Short mmCIF file of C-alpha atoms in Angstrom, two decimals:
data_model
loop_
_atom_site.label_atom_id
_atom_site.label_comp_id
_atom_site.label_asym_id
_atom_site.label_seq_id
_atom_site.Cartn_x
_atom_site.Cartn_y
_atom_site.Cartn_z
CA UNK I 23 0.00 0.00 0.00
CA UNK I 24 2.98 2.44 0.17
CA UNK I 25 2.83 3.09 -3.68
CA UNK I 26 -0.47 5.02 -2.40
CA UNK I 27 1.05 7.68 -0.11
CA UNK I 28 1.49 10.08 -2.37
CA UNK I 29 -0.46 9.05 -5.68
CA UNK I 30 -2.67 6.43 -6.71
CA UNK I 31 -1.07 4.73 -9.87
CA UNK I 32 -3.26 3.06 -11.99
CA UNK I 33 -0.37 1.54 -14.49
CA UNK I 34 3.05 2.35 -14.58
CA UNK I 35 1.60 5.49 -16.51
CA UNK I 36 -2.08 5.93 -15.81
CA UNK I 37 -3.10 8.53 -13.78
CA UNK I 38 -6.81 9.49 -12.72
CA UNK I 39 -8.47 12.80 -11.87
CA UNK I 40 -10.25 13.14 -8.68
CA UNK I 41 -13.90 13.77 -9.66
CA UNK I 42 -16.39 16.12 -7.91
CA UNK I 43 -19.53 15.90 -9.57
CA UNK I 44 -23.47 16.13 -7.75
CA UNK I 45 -26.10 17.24 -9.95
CA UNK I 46 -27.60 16.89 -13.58
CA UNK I 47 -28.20 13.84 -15.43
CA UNK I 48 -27.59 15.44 -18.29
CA UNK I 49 -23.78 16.40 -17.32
CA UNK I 50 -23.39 12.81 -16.03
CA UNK I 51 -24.54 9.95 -18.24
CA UNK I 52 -25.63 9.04 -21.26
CA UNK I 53 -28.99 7.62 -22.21
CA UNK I 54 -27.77 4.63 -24.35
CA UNK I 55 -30.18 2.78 -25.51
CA UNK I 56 -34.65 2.14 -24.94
CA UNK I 57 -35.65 4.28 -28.25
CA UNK I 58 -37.07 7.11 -25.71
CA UNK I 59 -37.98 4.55 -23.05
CA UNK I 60 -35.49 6.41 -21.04
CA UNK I 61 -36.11 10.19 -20.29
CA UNK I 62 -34.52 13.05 -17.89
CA UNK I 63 -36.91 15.38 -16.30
CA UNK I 64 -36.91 18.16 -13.96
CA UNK I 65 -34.14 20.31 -15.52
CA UNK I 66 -31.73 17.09 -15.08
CA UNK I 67 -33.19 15.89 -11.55
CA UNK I 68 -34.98 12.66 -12.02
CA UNK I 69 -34.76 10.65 -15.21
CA UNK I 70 -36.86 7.52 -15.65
CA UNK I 71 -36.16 4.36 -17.31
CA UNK I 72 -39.33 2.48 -18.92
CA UNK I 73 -39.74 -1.14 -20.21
CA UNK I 74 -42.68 -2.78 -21.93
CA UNK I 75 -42.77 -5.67 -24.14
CA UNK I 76 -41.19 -4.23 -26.98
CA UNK I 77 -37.88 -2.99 -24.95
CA UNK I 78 -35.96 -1.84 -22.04
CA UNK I 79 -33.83 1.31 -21.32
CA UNK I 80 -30.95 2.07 -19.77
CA UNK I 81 -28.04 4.55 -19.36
CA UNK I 82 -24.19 5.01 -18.30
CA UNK I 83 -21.94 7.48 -17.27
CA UNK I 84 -19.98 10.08 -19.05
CA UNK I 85 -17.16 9.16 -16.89
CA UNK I 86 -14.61 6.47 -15.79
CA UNK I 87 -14.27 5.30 -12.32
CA UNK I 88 -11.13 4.18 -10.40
CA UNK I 89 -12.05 3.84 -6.65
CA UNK I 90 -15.08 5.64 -5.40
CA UNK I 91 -18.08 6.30 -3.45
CA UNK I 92 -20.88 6.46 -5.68
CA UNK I 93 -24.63 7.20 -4.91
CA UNK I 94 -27.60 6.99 -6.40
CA UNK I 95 -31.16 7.30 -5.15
CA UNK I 96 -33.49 4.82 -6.70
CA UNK I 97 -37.20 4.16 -7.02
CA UNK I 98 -38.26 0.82 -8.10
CA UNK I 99 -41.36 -0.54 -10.26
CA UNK I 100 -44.25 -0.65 -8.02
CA UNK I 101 -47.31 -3.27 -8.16
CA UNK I 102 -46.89 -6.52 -10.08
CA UNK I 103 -43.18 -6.42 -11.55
CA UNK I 104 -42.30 -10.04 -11.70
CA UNK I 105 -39.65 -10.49 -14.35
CA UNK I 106 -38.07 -7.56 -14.45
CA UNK I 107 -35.06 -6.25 -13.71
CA UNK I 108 -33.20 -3.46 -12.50
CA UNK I 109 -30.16 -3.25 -12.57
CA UNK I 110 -27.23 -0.52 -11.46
CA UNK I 111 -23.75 -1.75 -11.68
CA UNK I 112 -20.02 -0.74 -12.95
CA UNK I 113 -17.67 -2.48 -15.15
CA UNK I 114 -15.28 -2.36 -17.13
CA UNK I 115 -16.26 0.35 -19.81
CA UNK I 116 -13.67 -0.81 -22.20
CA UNK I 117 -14.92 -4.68 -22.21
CA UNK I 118 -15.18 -5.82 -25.87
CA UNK I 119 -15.75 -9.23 -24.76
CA UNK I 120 -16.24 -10.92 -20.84
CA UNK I 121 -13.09 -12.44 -20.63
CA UNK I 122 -10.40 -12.83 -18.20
CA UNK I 123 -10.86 -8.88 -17.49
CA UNK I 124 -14.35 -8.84 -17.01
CA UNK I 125 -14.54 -6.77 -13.64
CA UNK I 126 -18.00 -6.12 -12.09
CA UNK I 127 -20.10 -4.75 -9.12
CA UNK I 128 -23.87 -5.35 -9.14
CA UNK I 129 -26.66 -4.33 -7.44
CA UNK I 130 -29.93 -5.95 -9.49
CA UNK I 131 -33.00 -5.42 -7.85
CA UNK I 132 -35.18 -8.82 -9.21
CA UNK I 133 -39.31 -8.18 -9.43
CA UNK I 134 -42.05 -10.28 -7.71
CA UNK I 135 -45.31 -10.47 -7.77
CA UNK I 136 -47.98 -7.91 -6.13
CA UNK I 137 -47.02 -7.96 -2.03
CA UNK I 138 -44.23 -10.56 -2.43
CA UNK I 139 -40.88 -8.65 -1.76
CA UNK I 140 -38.45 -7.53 -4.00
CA UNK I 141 -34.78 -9.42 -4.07
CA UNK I 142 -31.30 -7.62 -3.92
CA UNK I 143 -28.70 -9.60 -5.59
CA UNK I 144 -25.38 -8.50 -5.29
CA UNK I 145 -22.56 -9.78 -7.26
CA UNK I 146 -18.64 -8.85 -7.65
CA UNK I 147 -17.19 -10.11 -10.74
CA UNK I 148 -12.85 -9.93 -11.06
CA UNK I 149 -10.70 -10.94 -13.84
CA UNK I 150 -13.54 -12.78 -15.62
CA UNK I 151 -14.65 -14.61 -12.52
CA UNK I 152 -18.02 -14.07 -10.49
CA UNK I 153 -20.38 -16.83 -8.92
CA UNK I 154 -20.18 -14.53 -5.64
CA UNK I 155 -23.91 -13.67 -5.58
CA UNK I 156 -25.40 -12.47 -2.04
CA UNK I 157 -28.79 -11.96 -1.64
CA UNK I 158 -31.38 -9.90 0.34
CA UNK I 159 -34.85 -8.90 1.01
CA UNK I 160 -35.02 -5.31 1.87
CA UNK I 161 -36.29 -3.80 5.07
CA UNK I 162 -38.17 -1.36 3.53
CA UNK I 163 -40.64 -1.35 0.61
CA UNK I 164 -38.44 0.21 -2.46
CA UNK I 165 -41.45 1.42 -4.88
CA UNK I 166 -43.31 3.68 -2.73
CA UNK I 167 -39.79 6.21 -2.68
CA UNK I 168 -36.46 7.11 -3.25
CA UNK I 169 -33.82 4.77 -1.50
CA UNK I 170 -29.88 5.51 -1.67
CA UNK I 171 -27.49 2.64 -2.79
CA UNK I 172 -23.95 3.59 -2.62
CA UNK I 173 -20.94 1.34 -4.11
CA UNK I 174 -17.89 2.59 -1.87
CA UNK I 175 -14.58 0.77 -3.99
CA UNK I 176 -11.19 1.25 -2.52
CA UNK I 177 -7.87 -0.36 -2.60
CA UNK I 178 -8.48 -2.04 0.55
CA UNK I 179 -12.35 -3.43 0.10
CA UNK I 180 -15.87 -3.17 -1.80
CA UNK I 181 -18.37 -1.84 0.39
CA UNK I 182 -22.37 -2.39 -0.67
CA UNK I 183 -24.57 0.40 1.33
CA UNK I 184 -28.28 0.81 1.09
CA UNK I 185 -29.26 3.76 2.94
CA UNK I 186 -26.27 4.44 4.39
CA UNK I 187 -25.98 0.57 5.82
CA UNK I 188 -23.78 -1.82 4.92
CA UNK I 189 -24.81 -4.90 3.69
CA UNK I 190 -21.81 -6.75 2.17
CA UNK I 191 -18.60 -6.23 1.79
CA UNK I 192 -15.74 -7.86 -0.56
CA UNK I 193 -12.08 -7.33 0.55
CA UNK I 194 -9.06 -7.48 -0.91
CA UNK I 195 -7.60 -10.64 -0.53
CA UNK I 196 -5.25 -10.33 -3.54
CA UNK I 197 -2.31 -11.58 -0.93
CA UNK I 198 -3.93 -15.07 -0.96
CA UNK I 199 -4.74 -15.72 -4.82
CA UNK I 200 -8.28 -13.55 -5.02
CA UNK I 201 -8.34 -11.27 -8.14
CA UNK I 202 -9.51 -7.94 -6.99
CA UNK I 203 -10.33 -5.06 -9.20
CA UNK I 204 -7.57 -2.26 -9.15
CA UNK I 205 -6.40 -0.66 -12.36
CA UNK I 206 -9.15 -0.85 -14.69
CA UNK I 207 -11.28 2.01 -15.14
CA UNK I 208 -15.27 1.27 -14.88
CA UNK I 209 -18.11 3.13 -15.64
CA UNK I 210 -21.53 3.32 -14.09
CA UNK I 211 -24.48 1.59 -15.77
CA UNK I 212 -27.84 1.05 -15.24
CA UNK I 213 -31.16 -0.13 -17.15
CA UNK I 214 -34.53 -1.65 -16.54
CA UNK I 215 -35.10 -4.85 -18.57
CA UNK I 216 -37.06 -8.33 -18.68
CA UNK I 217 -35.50 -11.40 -17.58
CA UNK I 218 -38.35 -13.53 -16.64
CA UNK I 219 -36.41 -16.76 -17.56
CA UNK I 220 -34.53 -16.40 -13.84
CA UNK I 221 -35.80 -13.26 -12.47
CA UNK I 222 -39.02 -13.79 -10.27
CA UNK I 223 -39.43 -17.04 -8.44
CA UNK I 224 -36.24 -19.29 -10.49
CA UNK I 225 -38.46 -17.90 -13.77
CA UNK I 226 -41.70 -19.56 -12.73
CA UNK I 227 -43.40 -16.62 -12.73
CA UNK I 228 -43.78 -14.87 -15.86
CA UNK I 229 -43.99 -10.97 -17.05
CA UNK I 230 -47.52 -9.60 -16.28
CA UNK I 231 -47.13 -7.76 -19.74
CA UNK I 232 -50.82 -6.50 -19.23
CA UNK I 233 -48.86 -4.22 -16.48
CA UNK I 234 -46.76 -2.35 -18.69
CA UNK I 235 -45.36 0.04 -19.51
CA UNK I 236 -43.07 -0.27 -15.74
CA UNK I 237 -40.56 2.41 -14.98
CA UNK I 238 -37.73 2.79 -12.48
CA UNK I 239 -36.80 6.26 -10.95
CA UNK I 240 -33.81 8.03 -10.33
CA UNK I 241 -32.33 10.77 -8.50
CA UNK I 242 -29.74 12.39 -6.68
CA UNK I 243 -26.60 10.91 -7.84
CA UNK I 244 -23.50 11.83 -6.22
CA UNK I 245 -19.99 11.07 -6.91
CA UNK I 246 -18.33 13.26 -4.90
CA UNK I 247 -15.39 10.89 -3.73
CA UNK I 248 -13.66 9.78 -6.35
CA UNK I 249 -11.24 9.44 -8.40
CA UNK I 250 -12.23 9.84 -12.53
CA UNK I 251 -11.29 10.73 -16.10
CA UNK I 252 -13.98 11.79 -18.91
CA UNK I 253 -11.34 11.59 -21.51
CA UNK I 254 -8.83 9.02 -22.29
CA UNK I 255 -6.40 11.85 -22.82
CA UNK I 256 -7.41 13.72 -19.21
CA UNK I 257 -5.25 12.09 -16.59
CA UNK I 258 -3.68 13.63 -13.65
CA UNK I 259 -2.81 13.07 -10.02
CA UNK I 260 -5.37 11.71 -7.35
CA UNK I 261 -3.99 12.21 -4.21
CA UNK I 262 -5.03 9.30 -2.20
CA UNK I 263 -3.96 11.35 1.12
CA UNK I 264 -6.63 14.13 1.07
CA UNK I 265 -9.34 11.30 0.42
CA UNK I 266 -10.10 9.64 3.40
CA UNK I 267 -12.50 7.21 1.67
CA UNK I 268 -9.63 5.87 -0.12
CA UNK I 269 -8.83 3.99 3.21
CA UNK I 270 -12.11 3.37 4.40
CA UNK I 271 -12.73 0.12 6.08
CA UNK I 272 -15.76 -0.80 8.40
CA UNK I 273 -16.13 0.25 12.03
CA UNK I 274 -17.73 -1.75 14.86
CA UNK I 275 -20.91 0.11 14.58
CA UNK I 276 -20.93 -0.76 10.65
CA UNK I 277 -20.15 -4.38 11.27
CA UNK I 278 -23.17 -4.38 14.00
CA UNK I 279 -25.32 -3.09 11.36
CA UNK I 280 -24.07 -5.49 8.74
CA UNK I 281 -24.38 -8.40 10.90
CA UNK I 282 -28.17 -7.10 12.11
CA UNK I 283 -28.71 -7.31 8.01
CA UNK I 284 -27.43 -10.79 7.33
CA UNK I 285 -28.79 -12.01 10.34
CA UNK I 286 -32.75 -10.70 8.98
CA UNK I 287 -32.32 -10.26 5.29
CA UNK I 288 -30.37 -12.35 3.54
CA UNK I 289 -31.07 -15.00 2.16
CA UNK I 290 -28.61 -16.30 -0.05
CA UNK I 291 -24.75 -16.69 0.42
CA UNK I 292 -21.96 -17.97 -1.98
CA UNK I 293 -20.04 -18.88 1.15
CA UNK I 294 -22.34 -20.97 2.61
CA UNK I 295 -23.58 -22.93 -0.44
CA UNK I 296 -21.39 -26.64 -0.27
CA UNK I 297 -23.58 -28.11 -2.41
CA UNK I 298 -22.77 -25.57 -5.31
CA UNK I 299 -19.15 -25.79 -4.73
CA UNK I 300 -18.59 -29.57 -3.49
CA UNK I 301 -14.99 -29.41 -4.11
CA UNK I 302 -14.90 -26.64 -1.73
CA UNK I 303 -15.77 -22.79 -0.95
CA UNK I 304 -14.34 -20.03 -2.98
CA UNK I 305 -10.80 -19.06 -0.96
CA UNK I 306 -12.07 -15.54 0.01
CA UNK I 307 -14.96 -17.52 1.92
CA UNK I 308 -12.23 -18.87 4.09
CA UNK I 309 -10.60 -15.87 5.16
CA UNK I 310 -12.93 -14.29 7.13
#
């Protein structure tokens, strides 16, 4: 960690520029695809995403992401929304093809049916490996308002927040064989799409198509702390030292509140499932 003291190096000759950005859509991503299923309103505030049966929508961000906290407040389809999706994640912006540097952190929020709760899955993906899904009802109902859900990424660990509450966290375990995402620049995506194959119920229940059109909100994205480029010609220094989220690790308060989650919420755990990895857990489930 002493390469970090005075810059964070992303290659040899990479550099990234600390980003400070809170405010309009429009300044901050890119509606990508939908054919106008996907609209800003509000002079940038709020913009929408909308699926029915002939598409989806979705959007990314103007920018690349190296470490970060990122938040974004998020209202999900209400009523019957079994097999859909919604999904808010980074990657790897300059993935041509998931490969062997396919990185990846997921939030997908998975429909039910009317008064059946929603399900959180959480996934991080590193050098083309995932299978590290965690699960989770919510403690809240996520359709009837906003809700924040923050990605904090850092050299030390992955921290997944919802509300300001942590509910997983991946850590660097590089120093026992565990890839863990460090020097490729991601950017932030997000859509609203139908996957009622897998989605609701293992995909026994189906789209209620007589529903649509069902749209996903969004507001109040912040990305404040971190470090970012919006040009592949536009690096400079990020000073790891004046960023104290660079460092940031859990405190005993956050691992009460972590454990209170697991303990009521989740409901499922890569580490825990023998029967999906007979030959035994993946290493980072051993470590603690």
């Amino acid at each position: 960690m002493a390469g970090f003291e005075t810059k964070l190096m992303l290659t040899s000759s990479l550099l990234l520029l600390i980003g400070v950005c809170t405010g309009s859509f429009y300044d901050n991503f890119d509606i990508t695809w939908g054919d106008g299923r996907a609209n800003i309103f509000e002079s940038g505030q709020l913009l929408t995403c909308t699926l029915d049966k002939i598409s989806g929508s979705g959007f990314q961000s103007k920018k690349e992401y190296l470490f970060g906290k990122i938040d974004m407040k998020m209202k999900l389809v209400a009523g019957n929304s079994a097999g859909t999706v919604t999904a808010y994640f980074l990657m790897f912006s300059q993935l041509l093809s998931k490969g062997e540097t396919w990185d990846e952190m997921d939030f997908e929020f998975l429909g039910n049916v009317t008064g059946q709760p929603y399900v959180l899955h959480t996934n991080v993906l590193t050098g083309g490996k995932g299978n590290r899904e965690m699960q989770f009802y919510l403690w809240f109902d996520p359709t009837a308002d906003f809700h924040s859900y923050t990605v904090l990424w850092n050299p030390l660990n992955i921290i997944f927040l919802v509300d300001g509450i942590p509910i997983r966290v991946f850590k660097n375990n590089e120093a026992h064989g565990v890839a863990y995402p460090k020097s490729q620049p991601m950017k932030i995506y997000s859509s609203l799409w139908e996957a009622d194959d897998w989605a609701t119920q293992g995909g026994r229940v189906k789209t209620g198509w007589s529903n649509a059109p069902f749209s996903a909100y969004y507001r109040s994205f912040s990305d404040v702390d971190c470090c970012s480029r919006t040009s592949i010609w536009n690096w400079v220094t990020c000073n790891a030292n004046s960023n104290s989220w660079m460092w940031t690790t859990l405190n005993s308060n956050q691992m009460g509140q972590m454990k209170w989650v697991q303990d009521e919420y989740l409901i499922y755990n890569y580490c825990t499932d023998y029967k999906r990895f007979p030959l035994g857990l993946p290493t980072e489930c051993n470590l603690g």
